PDB file of C-alpha atoms in Angstrom:
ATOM      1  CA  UNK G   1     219.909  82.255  79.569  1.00 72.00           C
ATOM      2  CA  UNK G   2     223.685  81.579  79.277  1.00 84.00           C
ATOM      3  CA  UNK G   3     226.129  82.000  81.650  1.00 89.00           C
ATOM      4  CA  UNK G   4     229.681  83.985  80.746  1.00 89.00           C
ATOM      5  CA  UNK G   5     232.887  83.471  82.757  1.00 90.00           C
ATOM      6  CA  UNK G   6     235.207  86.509  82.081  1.00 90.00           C
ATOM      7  CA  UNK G   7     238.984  86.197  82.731  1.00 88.00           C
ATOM      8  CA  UNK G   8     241.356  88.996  82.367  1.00 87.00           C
ATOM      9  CA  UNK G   9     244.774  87.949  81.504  1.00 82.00           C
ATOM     10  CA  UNK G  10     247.979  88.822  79.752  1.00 80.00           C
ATOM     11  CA  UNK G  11     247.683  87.883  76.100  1.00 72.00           C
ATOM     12  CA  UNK G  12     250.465  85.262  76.330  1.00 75.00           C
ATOM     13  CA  UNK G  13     248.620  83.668  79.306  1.00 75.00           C
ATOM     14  CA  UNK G  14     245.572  83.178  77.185  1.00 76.00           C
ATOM     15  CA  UNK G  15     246.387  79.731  75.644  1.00 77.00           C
ATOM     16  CA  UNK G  16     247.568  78.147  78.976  1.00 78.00           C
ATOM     17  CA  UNK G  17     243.736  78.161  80.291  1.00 82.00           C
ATOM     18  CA  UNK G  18     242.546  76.893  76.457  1.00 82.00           C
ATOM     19  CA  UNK G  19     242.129  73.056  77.102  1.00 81.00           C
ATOM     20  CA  UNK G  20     241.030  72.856  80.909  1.00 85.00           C
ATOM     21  CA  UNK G  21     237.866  75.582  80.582  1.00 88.00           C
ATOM     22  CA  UNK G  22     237.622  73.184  77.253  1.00 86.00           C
ATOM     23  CA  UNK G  23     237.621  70.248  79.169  1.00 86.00           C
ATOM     24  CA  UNK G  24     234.890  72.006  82.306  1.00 88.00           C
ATOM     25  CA  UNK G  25     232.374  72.564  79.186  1.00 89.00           C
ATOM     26  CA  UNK G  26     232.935  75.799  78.067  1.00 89.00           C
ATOM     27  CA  UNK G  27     230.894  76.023  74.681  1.00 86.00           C
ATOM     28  CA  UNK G  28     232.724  79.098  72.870  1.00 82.00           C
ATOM     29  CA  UNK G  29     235.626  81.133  73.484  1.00 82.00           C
ATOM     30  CA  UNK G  30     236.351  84.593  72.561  1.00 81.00           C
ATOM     31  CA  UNK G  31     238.862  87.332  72.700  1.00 78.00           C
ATOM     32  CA  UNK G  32     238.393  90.462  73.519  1.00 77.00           C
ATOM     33  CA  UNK G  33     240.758  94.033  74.315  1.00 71.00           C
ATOM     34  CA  UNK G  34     240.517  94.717  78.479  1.00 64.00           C
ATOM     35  CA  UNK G  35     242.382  97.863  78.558  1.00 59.00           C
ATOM     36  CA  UNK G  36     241.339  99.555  74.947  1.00 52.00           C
ATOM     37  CA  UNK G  37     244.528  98.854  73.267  1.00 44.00           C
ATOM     38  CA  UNK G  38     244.373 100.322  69.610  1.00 46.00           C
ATOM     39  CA  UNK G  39     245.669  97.604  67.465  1.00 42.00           C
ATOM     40  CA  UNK G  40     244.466  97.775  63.829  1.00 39.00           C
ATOM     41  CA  UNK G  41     244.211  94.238  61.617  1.00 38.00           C
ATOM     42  CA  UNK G  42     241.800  95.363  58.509  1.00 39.00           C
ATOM     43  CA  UNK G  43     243.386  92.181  56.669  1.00 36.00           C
ATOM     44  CA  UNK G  44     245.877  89.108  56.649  1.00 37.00           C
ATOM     45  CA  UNK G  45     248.308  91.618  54.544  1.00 37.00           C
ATOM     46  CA  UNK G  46     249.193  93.397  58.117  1.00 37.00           C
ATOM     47  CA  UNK G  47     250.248  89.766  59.438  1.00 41.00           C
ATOM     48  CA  UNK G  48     254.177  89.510  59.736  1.00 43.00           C
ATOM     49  CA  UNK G  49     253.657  86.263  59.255  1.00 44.00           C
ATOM     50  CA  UNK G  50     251.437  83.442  57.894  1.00 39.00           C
ATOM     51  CA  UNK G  51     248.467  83.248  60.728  1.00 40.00           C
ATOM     52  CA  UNK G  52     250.292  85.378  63.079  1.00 44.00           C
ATOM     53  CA  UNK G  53     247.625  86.636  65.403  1.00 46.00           C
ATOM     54  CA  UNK G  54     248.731  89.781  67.079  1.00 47.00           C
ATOM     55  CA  UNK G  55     246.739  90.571  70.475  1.00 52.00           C
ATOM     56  CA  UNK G  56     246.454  93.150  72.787  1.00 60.00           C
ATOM     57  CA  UNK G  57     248.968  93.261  76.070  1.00 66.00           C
ATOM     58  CA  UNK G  58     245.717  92.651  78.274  1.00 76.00           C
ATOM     59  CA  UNK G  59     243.681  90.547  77.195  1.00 82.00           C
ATOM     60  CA  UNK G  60     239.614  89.531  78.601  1.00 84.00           C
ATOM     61  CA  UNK G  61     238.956  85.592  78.036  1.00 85.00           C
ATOM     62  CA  UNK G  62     234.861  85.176  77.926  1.00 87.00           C
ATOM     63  CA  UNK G  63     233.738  81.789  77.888  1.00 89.00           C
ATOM     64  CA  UNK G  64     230.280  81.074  77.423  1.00 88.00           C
ATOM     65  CA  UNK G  65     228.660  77.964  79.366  1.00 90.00           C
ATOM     66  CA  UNK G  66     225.069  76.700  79.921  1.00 87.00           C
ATOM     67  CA  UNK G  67     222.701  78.152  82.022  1.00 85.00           C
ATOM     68  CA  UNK G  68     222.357  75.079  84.020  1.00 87.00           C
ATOM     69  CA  UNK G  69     226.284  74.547  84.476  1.00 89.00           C
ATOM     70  CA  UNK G  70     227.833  75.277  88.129  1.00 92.00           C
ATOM     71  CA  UNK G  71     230.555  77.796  87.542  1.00 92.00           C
ATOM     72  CA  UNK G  72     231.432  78.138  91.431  1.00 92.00           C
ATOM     73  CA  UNK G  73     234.122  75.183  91.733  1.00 92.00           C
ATOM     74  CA  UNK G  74     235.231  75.919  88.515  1.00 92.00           C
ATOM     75  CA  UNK G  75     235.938  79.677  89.371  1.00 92.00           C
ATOM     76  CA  UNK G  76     237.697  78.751  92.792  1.00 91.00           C
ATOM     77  CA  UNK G  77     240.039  76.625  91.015  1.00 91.00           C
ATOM     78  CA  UNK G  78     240.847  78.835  88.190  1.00 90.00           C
ATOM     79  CA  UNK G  79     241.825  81.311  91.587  1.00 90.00           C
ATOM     80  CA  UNK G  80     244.842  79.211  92.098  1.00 89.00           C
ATOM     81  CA  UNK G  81     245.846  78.867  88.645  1.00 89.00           C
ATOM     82  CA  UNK G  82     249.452  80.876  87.922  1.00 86.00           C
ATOM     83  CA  UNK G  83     247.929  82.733  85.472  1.00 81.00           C
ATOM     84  CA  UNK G  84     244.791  83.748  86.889  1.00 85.00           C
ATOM     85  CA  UNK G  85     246.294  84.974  89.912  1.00 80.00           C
ATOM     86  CA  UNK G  86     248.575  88.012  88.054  1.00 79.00           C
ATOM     87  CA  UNK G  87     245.328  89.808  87.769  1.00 75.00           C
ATOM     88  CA  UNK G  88     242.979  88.051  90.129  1.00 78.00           C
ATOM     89  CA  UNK G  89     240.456  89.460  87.427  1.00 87.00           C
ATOM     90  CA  UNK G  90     237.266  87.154  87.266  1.00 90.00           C
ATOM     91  CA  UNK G  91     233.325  86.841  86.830  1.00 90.00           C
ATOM     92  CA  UNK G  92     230.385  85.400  85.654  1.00 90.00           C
ATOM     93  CA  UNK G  93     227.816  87.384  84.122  1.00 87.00           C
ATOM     94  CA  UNK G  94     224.750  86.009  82.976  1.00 86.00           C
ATOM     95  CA  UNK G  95     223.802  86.278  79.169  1.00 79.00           C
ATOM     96  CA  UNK G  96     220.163  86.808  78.306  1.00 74.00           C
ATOM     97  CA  UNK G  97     219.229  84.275  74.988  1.00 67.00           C
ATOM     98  CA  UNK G  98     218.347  87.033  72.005  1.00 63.00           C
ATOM     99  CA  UNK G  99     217.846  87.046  68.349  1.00 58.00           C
ATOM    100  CA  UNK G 100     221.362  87.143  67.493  1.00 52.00           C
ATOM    101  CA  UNK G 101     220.898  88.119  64.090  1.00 55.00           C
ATOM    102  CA  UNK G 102     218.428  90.643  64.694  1.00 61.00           C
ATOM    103  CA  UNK G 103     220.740  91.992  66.872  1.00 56.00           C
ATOM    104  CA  UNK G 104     223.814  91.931  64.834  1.00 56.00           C
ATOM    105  CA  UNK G 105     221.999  93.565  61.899  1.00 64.00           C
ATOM    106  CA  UNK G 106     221.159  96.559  64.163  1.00 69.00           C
ATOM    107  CA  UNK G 107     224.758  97.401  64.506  1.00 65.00           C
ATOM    108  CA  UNK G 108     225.113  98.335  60.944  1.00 74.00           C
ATOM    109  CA  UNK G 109     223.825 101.091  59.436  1.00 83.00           C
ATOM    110  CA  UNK G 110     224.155 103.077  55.991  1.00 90.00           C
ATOM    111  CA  UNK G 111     227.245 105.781  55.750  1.00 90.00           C
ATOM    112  CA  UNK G 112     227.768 108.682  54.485  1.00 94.00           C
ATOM    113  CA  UNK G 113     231.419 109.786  52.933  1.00 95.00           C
ATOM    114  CA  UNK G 114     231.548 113.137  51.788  1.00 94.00           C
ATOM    115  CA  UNK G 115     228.757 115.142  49.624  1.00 93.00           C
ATOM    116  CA  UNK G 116     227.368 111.838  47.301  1.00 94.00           C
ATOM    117  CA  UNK G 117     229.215 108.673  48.676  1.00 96.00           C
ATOM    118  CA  UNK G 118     227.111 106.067  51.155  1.00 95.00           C
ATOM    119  CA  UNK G 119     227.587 102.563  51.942  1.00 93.00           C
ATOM    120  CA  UNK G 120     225.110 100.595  52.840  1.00 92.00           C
ATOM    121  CA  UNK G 121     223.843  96.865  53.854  1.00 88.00           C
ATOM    122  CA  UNK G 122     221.664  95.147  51.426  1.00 86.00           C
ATOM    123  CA  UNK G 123     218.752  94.591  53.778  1.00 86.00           C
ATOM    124  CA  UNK G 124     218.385  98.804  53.944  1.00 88.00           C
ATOM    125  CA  UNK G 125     217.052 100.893  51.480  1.00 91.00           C
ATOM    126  CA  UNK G 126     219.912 103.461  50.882  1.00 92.00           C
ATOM    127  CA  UNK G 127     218.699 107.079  52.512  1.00 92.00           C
ATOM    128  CA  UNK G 128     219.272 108.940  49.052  1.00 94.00           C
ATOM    129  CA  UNK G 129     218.545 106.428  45.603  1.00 92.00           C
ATOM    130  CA  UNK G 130     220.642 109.722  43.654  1.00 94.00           C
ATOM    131  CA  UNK G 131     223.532 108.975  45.446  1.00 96.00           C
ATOM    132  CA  UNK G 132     227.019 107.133  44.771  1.00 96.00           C
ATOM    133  CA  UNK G 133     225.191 103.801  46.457  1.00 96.00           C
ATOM    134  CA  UNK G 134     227.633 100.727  47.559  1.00 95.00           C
ATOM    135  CA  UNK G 135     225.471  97.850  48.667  1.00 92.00           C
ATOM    136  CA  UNK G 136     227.816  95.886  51.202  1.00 89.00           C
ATOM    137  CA  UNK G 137     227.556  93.811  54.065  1.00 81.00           C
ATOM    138  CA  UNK G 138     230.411  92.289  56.686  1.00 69.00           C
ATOM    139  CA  UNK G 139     231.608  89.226  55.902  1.00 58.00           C
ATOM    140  CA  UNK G 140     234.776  87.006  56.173  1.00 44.00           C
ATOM    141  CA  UNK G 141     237.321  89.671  54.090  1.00 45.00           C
ATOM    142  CA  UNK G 142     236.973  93.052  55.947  1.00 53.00           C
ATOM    143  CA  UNK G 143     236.028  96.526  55.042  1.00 62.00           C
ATOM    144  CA  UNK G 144     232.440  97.901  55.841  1.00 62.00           C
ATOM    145  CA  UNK G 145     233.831 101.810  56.153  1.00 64.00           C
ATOM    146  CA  UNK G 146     233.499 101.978  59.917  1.00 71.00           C
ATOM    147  CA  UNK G 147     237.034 102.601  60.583  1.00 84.00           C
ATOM    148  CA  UNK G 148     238.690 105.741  60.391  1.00 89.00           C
ATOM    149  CA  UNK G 149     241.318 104.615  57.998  1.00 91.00           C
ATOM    150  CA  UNK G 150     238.645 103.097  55.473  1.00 92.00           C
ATOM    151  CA  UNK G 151     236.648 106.348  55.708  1.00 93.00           C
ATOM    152  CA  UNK G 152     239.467 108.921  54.932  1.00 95.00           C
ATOM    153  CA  UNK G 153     239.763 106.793  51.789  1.00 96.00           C
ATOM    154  CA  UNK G 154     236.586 106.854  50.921  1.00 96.00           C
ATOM    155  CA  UNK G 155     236.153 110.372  51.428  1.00 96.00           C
ATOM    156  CA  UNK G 156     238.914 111.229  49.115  1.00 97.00           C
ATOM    157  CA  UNK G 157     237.831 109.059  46.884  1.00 97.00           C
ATOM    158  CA  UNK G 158     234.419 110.794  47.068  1.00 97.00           C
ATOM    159  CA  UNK G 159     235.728 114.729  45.928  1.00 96.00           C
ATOM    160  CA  UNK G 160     238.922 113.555  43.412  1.00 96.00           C
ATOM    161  CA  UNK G 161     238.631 113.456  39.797  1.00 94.00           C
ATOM    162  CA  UNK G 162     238.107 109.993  38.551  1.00 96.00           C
ATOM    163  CA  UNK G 163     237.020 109.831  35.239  1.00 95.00           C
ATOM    164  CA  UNK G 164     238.499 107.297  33.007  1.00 94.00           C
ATOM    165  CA  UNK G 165     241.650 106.613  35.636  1.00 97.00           C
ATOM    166  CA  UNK G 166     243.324 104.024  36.225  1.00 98.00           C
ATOM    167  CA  UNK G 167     244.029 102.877  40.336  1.00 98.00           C
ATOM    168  CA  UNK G 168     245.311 100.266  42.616  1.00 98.00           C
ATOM    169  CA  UNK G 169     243.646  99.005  45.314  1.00 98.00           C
ATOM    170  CA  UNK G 170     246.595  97.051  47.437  1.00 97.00           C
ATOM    171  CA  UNK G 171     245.134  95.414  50.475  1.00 94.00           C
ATOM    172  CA  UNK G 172     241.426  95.306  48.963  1.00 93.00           C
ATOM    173  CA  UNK G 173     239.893  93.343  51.339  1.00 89.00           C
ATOM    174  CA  UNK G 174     236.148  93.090  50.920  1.00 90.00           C
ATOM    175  CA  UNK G 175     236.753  95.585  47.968  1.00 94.00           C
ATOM    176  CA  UNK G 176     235.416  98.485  49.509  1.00 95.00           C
ATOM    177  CA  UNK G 177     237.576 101.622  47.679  1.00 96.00           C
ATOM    178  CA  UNK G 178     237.459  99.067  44.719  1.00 97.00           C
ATOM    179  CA  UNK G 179     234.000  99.382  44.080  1.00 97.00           C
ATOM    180  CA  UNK G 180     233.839 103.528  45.040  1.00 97.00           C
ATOM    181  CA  UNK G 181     236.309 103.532  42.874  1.00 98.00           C
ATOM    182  CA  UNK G 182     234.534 102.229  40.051  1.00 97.00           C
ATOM    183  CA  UNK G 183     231.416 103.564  40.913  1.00 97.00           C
ATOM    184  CA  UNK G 184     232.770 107.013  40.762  1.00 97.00           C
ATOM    185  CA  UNK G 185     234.279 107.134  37.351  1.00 96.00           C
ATOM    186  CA  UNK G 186     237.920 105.140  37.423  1.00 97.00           C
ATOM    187  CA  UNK G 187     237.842 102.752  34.222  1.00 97.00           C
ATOM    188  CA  UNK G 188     239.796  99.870  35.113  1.00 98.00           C
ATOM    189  CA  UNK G 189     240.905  98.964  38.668  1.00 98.00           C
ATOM    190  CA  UNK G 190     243.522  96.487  39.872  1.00 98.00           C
ATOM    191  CA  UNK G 191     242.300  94.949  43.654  1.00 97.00           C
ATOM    192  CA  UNK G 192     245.287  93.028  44.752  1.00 97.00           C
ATOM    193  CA  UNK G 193     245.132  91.407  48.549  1.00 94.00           C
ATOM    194  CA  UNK G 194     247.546  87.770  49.851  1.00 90.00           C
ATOM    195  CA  UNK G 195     244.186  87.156  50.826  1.00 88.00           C
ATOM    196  CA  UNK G 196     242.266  84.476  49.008  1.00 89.00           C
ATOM    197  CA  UNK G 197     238.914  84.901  50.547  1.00 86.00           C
ATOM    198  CA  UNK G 198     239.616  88.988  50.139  1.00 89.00           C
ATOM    199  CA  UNK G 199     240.077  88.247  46.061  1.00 93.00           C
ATOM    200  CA  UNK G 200     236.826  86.214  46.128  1.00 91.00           C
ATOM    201  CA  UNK G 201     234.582  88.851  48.264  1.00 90.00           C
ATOM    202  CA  UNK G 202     235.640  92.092  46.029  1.00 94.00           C
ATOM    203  CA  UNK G 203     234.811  89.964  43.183  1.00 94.00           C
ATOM    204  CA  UNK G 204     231.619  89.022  44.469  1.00 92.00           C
ATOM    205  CA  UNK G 205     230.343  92.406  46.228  1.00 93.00           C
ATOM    206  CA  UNK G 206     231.691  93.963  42.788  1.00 95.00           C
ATOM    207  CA  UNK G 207     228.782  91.765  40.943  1.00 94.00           C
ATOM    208  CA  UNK G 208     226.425  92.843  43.980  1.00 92.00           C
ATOM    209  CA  UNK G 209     226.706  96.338  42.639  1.00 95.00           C
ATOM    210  CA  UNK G 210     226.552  95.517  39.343  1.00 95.00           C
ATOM    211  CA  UNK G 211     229.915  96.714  38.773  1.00 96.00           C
ATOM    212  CA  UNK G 212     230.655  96.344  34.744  1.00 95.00           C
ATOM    213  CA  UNK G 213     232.117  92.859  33.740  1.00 92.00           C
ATOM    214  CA  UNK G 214     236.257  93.400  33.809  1.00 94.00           C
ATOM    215  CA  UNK G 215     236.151  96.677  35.327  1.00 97.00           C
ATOM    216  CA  UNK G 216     237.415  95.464  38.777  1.00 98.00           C
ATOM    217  CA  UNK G 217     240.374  92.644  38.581  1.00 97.00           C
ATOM    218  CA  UNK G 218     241.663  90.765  41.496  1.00 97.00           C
ATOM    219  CA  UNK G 219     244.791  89.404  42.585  1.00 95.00           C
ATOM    220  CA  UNK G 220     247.115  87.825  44.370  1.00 95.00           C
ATOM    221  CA  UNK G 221     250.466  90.233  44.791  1.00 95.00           C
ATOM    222  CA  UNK G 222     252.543  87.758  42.533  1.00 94.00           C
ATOM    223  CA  UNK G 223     249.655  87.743  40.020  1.00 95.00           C
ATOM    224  CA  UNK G 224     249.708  91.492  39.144  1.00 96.00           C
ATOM    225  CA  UNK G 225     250.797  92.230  36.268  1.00 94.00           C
ATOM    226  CA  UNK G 226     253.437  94.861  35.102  1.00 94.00           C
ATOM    227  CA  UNK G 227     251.658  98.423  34.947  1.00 96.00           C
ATOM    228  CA  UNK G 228     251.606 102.005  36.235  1.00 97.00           C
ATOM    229  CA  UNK G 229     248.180 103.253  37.605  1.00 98.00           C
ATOM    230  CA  UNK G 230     247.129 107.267  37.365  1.00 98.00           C
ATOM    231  CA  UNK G 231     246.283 105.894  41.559  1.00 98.00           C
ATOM    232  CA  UNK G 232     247.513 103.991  43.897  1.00 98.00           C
ATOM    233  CA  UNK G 233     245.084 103.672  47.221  1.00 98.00           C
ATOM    234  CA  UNK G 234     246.573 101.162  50.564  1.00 97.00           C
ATOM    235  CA  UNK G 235     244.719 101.102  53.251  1.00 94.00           C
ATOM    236  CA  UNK G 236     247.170  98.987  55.159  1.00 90.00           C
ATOM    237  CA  UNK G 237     249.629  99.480  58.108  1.00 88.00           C
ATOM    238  CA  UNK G 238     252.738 101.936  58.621  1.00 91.00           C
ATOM    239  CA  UNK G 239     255.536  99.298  58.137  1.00 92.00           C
ATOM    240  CA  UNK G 240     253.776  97.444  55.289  1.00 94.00           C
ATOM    241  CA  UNK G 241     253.697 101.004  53.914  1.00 95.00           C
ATOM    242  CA  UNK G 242     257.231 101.373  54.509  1.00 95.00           C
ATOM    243  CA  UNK G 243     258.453  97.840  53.223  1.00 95.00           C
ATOM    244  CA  UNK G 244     255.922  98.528  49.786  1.00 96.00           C
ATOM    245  CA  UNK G 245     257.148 102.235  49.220  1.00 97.00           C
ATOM    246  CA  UNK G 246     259.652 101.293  46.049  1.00 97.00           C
ATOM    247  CA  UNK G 247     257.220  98.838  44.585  1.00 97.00           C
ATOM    248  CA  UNK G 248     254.548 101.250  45.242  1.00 98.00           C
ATOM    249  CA  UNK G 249     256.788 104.268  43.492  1.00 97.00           C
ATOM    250  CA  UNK G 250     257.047 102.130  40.616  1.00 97.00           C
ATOM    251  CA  UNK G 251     253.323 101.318  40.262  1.00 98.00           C
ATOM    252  CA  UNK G 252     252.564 104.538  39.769  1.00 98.00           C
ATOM    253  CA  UNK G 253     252.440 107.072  36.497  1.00 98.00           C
ATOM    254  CA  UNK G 254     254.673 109.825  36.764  1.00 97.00           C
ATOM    255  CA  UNK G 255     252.008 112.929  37.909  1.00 97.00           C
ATOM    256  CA  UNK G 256     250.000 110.280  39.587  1.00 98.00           C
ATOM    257  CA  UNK G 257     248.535 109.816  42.862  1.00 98.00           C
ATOM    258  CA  UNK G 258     249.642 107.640  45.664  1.00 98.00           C
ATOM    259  CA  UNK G 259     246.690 107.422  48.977  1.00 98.00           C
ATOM    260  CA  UNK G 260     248.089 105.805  51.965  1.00 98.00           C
ATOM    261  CA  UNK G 261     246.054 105.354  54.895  1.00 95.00           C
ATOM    262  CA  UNK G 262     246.234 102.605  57.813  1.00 91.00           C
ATOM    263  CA  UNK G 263     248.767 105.168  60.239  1.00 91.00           C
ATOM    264  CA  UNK G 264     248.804 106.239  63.158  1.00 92.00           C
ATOM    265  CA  UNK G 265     249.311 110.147  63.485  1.00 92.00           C
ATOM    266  CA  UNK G 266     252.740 109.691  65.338  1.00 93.00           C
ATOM    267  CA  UNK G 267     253.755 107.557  62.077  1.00 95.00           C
ATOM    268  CA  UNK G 268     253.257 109.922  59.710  1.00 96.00           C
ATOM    269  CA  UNK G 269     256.421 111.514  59.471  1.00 96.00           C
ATOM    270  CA  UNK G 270     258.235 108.746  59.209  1.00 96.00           C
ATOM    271  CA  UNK G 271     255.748 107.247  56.523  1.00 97.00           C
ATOM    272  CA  UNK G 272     256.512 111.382  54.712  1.00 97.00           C
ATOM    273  CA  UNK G 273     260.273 110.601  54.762  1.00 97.00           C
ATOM    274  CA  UNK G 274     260.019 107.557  53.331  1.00 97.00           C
ATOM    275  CA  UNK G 275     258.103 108.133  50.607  1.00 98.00           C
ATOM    276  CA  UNK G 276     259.264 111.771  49.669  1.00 97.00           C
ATOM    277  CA  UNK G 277     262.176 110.497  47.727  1.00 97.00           C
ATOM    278  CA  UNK G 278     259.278 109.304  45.220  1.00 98.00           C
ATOM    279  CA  UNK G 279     256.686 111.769  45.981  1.00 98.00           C
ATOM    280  CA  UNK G 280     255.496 115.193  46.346  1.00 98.00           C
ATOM    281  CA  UNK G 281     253.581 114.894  49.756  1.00 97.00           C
ATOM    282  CA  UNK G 282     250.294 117.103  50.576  1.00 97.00           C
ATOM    283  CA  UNK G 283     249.691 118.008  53.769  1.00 96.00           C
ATOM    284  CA  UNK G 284     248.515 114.644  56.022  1.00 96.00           C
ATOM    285  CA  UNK G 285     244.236 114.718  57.056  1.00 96.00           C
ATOM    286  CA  UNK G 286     244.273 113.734  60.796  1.00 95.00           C
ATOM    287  CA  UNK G 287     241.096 112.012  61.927  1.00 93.00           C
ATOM    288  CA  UNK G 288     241.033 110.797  65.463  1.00 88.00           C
ATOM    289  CA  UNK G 289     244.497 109.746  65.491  1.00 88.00           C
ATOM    290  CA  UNK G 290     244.760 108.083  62.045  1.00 92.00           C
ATOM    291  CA  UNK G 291     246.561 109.647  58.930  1.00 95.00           C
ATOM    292  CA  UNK G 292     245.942 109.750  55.445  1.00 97.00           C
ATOM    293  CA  UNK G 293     248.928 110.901  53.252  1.00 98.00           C
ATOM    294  CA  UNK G 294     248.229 111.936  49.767  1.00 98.00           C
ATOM    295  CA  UNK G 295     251.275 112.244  47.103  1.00 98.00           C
ATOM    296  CA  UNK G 296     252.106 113.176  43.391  1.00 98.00           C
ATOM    297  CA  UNK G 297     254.678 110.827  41.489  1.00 98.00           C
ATOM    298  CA  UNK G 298     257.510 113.121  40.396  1.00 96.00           C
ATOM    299  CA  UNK G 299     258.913 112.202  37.157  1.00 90.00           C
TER     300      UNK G 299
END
């Protein structure tokens, strides 16, 4: 049994209250959205800065303490505290002990994307052996294809015509639409992601599905070298999008395909205007408020 104080604050408050619930014994600190707040950070690419750590407005703090701590005091002072007393927002709940990793495990399941496409954790056995099969589990570069914006990639990915392409995967991240890339027919793909630890997981969950040696490269931005793919895929944010477009309208062929996901649906036609100087533009795919935009490279 644990115990779990839970403060509701305003994100900038957070940090004020850091040392002293340090200081009363608080074991682990975490957090967490209190007023369901869409904010979308797939990778360190969407950062405006180095480390910058966008949060929500409102903000729950939960601390977790021993079961045999006495929380009472501790809650009556934290009352007083400036902070606190904005919201006047706290508990304790009681935590029962579990097997966390049995638990965590539970939460992910194999998907399905499209007719063929799944994605699924290496300690399942995929639900169809005939299909498109990417073995991949969560880990410190993210990507797993449980948000919206990872799954309208994937399921375009899943009905275009691949065969021997060339594409661009720019914000790879655990190398998700890297490896359904490869898997479904493109012949040489270019991951690229500021992210160190992104360039070593798409690497190493290429290997894990026995992606062919070379297929898949990584990079840093700086690092990629001069070409134009048939397909360009992003799977970032709307003003990354927006500061990338040129370099993006240069990386790709003239005829080719540029996939940009990461919007919101009340960005898209700014995200349209942008790029149509470059690019033909489809009509957007709207899933639960997040936009995919698919273009052809005029010539």
């Amino acid at each position: 049994m644990w115990q779990q104080l839970r403060i509701q604050l305003e994100s900038n408050d957070c940090m004020a209250l850091e040392q002293q619930l340090l200081e009363a014994g608080a074991i682990s600190m975490t957090y967490i959205d209190a007023a369901d707040q869409p904010i979308y950070i797939d990778h360190p690419i969407f950062q405006k800065e180095p480390n910058d750590s966008p949060l929500w407005k409102d903000t729950c703090l939960l601390c977790m303490f021993g079961k045999g701590k006495n929380l009472e005091p501790l809650v009556e002072k934290l009352k007083h505290h400036p902070v606190v007393k904005k919201t006047k927002n706290i508990s304790i709940e009681k935590i029962e002990d579990q097997e966390w990793e049995r638990c965590w495990m539970a939460d992910f399941l194999p998907l399905q994307f499209g007719k063929k496409l799944w994605v699924c954790p290496s300690w399942l056995t995929p639900p169809d052996p005939e299909a498109t099969n990417i073995s991949l589990d969560p880990g410190l570069a993210f990507g797993t294809g449980t948000h919206i914006s990872t799954s309208l990639c994937l399921r375009w990915l899943e009905q275009a015509s691949l065969e021997n392409t060339e594409l661009i995967d720019y914000g790879c991240g655990s190398g998700i639409l890297a490896i359904a890339a490869a898997l479904l027919g493109v012949s040489k793909v270019h991951a690229v992601d500021n992210d160190k630890q992104a360039i070593v997981a798409t690497i190493d969950n290429s290997c894990r599905n026995n992606i062919v040696e070379g297929v898949i490269k990584a990079y840093l931005p700086e690092a990629l070298p001069e070409l134009q793919a048939d397909i360009l895929v992003a799977n970032i944010l709307a003003e990354p999008l927006r500061d990338l477009s040129f370099k993006f309208s240069e990386l790709v062929k003239p005829g080719g395909k540029i996939v940009l996901s990461g919007l919101l649906e009340d960005q898209v036609v700014a995200l349209i205007t942008c790029y149509q100087k470059w690019f033909d533009i489809e009509e957007p795919l709207i899933d639960h408020e997040w936009g995919l935009l698919i273009g052809t490279r005029r010539a």
